[in-house]
PDB file of C-alpha atoms in Angstrom:
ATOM      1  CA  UNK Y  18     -34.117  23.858 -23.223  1.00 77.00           C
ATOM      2  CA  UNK Y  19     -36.261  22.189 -20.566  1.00 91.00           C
ATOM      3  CA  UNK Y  20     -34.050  20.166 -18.098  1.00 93.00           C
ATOM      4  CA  UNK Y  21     -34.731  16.456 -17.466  1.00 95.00           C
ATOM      5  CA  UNK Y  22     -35.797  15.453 -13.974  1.00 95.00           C
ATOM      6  CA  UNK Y  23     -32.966  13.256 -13.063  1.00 96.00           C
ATOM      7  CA  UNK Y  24     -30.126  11.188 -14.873  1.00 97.00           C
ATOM      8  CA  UNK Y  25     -28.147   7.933 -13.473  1.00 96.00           C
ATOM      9  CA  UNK Y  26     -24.306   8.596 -13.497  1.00 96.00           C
ATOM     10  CA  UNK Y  27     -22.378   4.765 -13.176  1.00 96.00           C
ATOM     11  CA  UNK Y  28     -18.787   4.937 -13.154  1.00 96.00           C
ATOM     12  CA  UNK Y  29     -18.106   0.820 -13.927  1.00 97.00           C
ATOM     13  CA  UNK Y  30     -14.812  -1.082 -14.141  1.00 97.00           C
ATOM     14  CA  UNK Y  31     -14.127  -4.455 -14.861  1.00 97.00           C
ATOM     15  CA  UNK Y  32     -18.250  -5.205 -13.629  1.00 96.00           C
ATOM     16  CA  UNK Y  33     -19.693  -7.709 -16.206  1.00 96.00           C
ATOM     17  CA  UNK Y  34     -20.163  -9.808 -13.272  1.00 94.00           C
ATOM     18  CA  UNK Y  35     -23.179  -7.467 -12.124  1.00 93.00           C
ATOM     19  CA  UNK Y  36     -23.771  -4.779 -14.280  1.00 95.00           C
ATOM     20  CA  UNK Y  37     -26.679  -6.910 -16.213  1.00 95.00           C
ATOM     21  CA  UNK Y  38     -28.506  -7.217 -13.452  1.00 92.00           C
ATOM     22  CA  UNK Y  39     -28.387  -3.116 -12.379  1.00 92.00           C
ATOM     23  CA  UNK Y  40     -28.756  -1.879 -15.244  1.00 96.00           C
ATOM     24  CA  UNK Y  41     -32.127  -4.395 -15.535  1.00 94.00           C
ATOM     25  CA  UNK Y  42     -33.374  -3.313 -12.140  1.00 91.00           C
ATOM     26  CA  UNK Y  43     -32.462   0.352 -13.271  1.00 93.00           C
ATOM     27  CA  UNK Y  44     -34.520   0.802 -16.357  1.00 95.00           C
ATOM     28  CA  UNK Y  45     -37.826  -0.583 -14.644  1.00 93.00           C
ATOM     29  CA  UNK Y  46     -37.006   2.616 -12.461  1.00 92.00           C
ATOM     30  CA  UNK Y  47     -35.814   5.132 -15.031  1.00 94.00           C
ATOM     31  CA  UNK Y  48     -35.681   5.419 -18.583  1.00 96.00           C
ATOM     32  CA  UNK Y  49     -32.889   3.912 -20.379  1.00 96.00           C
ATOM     33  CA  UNK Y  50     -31.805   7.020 -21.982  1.00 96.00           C
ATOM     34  CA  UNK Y  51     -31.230   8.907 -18.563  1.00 98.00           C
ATOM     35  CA  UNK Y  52     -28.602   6.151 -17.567  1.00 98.00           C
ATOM     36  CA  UNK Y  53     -25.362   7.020 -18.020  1.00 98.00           C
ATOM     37  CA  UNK Y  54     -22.176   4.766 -17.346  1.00 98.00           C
ATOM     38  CA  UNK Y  55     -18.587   5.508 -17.878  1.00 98.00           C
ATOM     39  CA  UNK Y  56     -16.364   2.399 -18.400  1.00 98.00           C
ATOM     40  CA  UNK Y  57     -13.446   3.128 -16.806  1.00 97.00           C
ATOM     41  CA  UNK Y  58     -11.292   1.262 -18.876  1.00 97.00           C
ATOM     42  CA  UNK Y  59     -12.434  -2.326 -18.586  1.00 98.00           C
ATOM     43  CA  UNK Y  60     -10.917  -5.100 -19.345  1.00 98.00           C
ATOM     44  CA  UNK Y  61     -13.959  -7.382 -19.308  1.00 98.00           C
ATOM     45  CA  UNK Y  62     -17.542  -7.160 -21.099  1.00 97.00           C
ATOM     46  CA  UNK Y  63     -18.932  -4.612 -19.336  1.00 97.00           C
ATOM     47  CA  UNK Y  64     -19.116  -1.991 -22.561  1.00 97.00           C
ATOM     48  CA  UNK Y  65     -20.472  -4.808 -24.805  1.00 97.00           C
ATOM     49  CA  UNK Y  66     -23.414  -5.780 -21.690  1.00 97.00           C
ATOM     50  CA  UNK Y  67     -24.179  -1.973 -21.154  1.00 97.00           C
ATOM     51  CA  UNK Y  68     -24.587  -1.706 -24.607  1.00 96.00           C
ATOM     52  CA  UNK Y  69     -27.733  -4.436 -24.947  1.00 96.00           C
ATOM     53  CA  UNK Y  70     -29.589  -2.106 -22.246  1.00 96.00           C
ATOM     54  CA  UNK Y  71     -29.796   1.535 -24.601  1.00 94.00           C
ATOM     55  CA  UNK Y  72     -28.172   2.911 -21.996  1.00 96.00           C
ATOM     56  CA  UNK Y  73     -25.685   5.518 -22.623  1.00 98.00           C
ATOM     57  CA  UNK Y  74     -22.218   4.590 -22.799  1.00 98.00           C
ATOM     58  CA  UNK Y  75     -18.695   6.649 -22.622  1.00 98.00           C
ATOM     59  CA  UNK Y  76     -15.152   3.926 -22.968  1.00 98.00           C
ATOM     60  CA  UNK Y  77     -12.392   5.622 -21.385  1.00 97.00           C
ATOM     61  CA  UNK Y  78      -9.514   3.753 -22.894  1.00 96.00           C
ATOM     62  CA  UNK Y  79      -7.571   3.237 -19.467  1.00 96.00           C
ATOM     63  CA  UNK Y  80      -8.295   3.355 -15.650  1.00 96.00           C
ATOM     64  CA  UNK Y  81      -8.330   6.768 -14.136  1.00 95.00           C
ATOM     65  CA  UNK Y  82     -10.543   6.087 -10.707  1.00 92.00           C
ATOM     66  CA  UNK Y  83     -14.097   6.154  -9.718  1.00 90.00           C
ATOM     67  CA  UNK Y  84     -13.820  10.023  -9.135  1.00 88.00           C
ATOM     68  CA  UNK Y  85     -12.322  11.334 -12.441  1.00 93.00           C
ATOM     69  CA  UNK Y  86     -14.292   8.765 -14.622  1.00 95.00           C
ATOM     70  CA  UNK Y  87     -17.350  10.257 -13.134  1.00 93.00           C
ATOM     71  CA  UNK Y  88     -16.250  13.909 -13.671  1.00 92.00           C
ATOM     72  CA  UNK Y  89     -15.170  13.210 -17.191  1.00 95.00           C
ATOM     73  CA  UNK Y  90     -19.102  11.332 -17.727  1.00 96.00           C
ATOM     74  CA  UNK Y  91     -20.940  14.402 -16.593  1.00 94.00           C
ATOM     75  CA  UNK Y  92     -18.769  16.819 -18.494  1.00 94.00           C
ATOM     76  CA  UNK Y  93     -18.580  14.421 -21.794  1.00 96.00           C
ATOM     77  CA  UNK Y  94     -22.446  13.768 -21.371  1.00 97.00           C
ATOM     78  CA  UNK Y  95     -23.337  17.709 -20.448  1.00 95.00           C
ATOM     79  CA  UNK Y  96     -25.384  16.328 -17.582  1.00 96.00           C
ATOM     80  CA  UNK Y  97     -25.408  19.445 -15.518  1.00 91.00           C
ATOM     81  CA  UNK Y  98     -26.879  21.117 -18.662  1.00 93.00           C
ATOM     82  CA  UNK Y  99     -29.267  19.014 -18.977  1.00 96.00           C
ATOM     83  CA  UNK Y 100     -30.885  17.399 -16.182  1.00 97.00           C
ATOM     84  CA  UNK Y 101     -32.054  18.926 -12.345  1.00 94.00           C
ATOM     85  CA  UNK Y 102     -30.743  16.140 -10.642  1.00 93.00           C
ATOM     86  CA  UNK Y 103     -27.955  13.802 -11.042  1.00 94.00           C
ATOM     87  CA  UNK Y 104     -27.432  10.828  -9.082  1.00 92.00           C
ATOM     88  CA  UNK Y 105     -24.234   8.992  -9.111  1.00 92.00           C
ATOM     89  CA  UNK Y 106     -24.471   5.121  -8.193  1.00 91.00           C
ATOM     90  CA  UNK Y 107     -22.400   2.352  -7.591  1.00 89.00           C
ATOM     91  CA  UNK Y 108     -22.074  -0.319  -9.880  1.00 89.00           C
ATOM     92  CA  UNK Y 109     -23.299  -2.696  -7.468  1.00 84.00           C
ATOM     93  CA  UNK Y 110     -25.849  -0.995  -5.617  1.00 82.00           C
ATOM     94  CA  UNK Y 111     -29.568  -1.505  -5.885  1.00 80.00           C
ATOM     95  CA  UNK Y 112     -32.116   0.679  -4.741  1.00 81.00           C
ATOM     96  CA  UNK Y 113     -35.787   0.564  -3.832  1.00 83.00           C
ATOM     97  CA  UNK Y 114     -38.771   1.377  -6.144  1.00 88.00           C
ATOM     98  CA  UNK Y 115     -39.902   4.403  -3.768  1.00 88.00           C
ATOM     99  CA  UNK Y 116     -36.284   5.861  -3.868  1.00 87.00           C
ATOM    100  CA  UNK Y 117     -35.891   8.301  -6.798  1.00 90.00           C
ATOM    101  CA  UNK Y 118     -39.566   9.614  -5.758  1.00 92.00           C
ATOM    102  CA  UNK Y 119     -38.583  10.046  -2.408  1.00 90.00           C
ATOM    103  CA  UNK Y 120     -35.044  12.081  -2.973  1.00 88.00           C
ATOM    104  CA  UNK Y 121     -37.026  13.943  -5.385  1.00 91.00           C
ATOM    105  CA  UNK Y 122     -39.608  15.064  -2.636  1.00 91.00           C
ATOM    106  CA  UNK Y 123     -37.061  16.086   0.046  1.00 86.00           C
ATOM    107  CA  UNK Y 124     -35.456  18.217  -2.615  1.00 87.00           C
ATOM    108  CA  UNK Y 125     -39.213  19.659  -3.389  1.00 89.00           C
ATOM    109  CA  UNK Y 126     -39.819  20.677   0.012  1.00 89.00           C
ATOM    110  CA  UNK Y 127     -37.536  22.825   0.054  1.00 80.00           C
ATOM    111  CA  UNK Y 128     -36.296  23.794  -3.551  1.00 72.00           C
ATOM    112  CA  UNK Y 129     -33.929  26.502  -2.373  1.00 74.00           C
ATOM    113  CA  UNK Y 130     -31.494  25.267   0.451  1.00 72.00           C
ATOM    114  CA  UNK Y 131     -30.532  21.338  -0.198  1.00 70.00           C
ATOM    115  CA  UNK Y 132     -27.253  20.972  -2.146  1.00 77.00           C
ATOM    116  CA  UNK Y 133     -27.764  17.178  -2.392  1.00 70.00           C
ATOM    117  CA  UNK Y 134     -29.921  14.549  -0.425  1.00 71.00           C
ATOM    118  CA  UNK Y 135     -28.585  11.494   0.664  1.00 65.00           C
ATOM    119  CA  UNK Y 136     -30.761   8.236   1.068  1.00 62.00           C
ATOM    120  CA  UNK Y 137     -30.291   5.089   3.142  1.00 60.00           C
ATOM    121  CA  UNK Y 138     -28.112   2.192   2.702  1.00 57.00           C
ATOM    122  CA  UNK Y 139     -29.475  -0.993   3.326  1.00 57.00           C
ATOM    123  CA  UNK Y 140     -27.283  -4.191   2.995  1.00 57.00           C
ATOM    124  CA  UNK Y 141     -27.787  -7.654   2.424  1.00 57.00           C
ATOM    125  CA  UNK Y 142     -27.213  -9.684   5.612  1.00 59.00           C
ATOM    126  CA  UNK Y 143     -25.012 -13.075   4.540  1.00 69.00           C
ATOM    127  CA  UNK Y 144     -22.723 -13.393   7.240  1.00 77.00           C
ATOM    128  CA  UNK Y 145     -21.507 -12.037  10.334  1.00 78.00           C
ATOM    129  CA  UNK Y 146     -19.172  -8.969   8.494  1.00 80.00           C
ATOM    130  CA  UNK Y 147     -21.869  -7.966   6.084  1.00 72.00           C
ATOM    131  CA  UNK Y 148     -24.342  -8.380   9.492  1.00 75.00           C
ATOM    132  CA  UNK Y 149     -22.266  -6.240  11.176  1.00 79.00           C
ATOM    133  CA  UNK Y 150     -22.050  -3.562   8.207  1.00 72.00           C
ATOM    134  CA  UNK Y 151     -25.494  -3.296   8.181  1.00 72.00           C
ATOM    135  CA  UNK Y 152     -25.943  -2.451  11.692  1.00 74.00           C
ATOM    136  CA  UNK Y 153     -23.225  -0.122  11.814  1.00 75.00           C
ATOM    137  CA  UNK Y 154     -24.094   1.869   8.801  1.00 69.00           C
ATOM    138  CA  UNK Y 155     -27.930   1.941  10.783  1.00 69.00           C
ATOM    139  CA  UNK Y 156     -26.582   3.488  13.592  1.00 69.00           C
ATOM    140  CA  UNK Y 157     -24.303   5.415  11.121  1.00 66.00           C
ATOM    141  CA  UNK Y 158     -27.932   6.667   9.331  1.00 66.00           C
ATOM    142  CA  UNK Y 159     -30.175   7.231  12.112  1.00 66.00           C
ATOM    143  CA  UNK Y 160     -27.833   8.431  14.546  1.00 70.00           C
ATOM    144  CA  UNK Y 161     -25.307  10.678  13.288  1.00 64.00           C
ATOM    145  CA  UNK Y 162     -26.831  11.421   9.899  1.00 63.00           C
ATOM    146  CA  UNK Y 163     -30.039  12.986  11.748  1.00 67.00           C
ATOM    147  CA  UNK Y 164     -27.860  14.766  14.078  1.00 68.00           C
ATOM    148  CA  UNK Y 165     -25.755  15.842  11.343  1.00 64.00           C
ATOM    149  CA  UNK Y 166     -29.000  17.153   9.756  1.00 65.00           C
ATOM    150  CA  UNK Y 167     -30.575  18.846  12.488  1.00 68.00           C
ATOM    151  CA  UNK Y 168     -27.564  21.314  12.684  1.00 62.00           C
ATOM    152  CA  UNK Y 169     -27.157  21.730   8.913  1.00 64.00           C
ATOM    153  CA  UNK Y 170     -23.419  20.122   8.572  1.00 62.00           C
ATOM    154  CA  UNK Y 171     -23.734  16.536   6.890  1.00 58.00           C
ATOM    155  CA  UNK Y 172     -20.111  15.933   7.546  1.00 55.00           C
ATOM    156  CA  UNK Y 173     -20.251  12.705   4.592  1.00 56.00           C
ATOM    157  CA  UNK Y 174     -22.416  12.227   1.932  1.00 59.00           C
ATOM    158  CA  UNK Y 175     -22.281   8.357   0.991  1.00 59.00           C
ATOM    159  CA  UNK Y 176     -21.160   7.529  -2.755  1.00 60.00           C
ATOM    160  CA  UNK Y 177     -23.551   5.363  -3.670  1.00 64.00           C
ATOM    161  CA  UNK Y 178     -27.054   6.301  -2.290  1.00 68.00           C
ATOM    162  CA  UNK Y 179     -26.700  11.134  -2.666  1.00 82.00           C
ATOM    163  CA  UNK Y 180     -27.990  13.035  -5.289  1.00 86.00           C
ATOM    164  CA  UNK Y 181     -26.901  16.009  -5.878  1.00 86.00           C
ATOM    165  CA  UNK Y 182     -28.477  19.166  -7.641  1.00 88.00           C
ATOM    166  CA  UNK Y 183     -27.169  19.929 -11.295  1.00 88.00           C
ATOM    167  CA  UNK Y 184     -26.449  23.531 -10.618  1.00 84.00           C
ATOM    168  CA  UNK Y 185     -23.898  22.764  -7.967  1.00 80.00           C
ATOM    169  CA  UNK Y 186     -21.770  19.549  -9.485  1.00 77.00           C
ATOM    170  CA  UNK Y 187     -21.170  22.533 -12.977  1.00 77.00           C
ATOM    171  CA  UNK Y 188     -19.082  24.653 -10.555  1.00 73.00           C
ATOM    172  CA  UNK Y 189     -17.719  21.260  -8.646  1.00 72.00           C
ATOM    173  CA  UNK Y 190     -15.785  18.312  -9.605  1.00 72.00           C
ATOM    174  CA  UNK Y 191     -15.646  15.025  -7.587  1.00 67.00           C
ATOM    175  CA  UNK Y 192     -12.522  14.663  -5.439  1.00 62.00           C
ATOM    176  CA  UNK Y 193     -10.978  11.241  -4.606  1.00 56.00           C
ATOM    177  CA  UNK Y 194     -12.017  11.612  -1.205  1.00 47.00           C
ATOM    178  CA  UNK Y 195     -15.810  12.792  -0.717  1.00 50.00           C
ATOM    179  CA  UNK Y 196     -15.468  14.505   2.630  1.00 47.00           C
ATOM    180  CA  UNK Y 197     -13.361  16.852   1.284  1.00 49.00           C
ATOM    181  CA  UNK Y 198     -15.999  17.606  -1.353  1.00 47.00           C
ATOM    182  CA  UNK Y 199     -18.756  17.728   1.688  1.00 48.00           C
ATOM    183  CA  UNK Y 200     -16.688  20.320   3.772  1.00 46.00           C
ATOM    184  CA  UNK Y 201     -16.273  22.618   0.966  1.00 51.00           C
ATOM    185  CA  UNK Y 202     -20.143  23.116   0.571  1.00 48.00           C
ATOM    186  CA  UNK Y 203     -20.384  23.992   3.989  1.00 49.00           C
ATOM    187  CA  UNK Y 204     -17.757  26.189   5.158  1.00 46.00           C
TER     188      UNK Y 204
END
């Protein structure tokens, strides 16, 4: 079986609030059918609003944690199976249009050595904390992360803007802490 290029991995609780509006932005990226998102156990609408979007839905029937609730999606779903790429996002992250294309052409480059490609974070500047965020994840991105880079050791992959090839999340499960996760790649 052919794989799919890339499939959307959402671990959601308790997001009615927002989920609408990603999942709306989402599908004018992707189709519908390559979005995946794992309530993790909910006590609000977000099951019955994921389900108005044909998006593909697994209920876990209590909380277990963003990590677990996204290694039980991509096992229940078969995602490494099926698709080259898998990209798990935030609940209440955005991205731009050019974002899947561009992820996809760093991994083309080189098809052989990146594990997983992270993109950039970009905020929304409302007051002076979220002002500061910004800037210090921008210094975080084009400081250290090219550093990082040039030496082959990205010491942190950020949780809501890597993807990751298939190949290597079938012999790896997420951790509760993604450093951990990073480090193991590499040494």
């Amino acid at each position: 079986m052919k794989k799919r290029l890339i499939s959307i991995i959402i671990p959601a609780h308790n997001e009615a609030k927002i989920i609408h509006y990603i999942l709306q932005r989402l599908i004018t990226l992707v189709n519908p059918g390559d979005i995946y998102v794992v309530d993790d156990g909910s006590t609000d609408a977000t099951a019955e609003i994921v389900e108005t979007h044909g998006c593909r839905l697994l209920r876990l029937q209590s909380n277990v944690g963003k990590a677990m609730a996204l290694n039980t999606g991509i096992k229940q779903f078969q995602l490494y199976s099926r698709y080259r790429y898998i990209f798990p996002l935030d609940a209440d992250t955005t991205m731009t249009r050019t974002f899947i294309p561009e992820i996809i052409r760093c991994f083309s480059q080189n098809p052989k050595k990146p594990h997983a490609v992270v993109g950039r974070v970009c905020g929304t500047s409302k007051n002076w904390l979220t002002l500061y965020r910004m800037w210090e994840y921008e210094i975080g991105q084009s400081i250290h992360k090219r550093a990082q880079s040039s030496i082959g050791a990205i010491s942190v992959c950020s949780g809501c803007s890597t993807v990751y090839k298939s190949d290597v999340l079938q012999n790896m499960t997420f951790p509760g802490v993604d450093i951990s996760w990073i480090w193991r790649w590499q040494f």
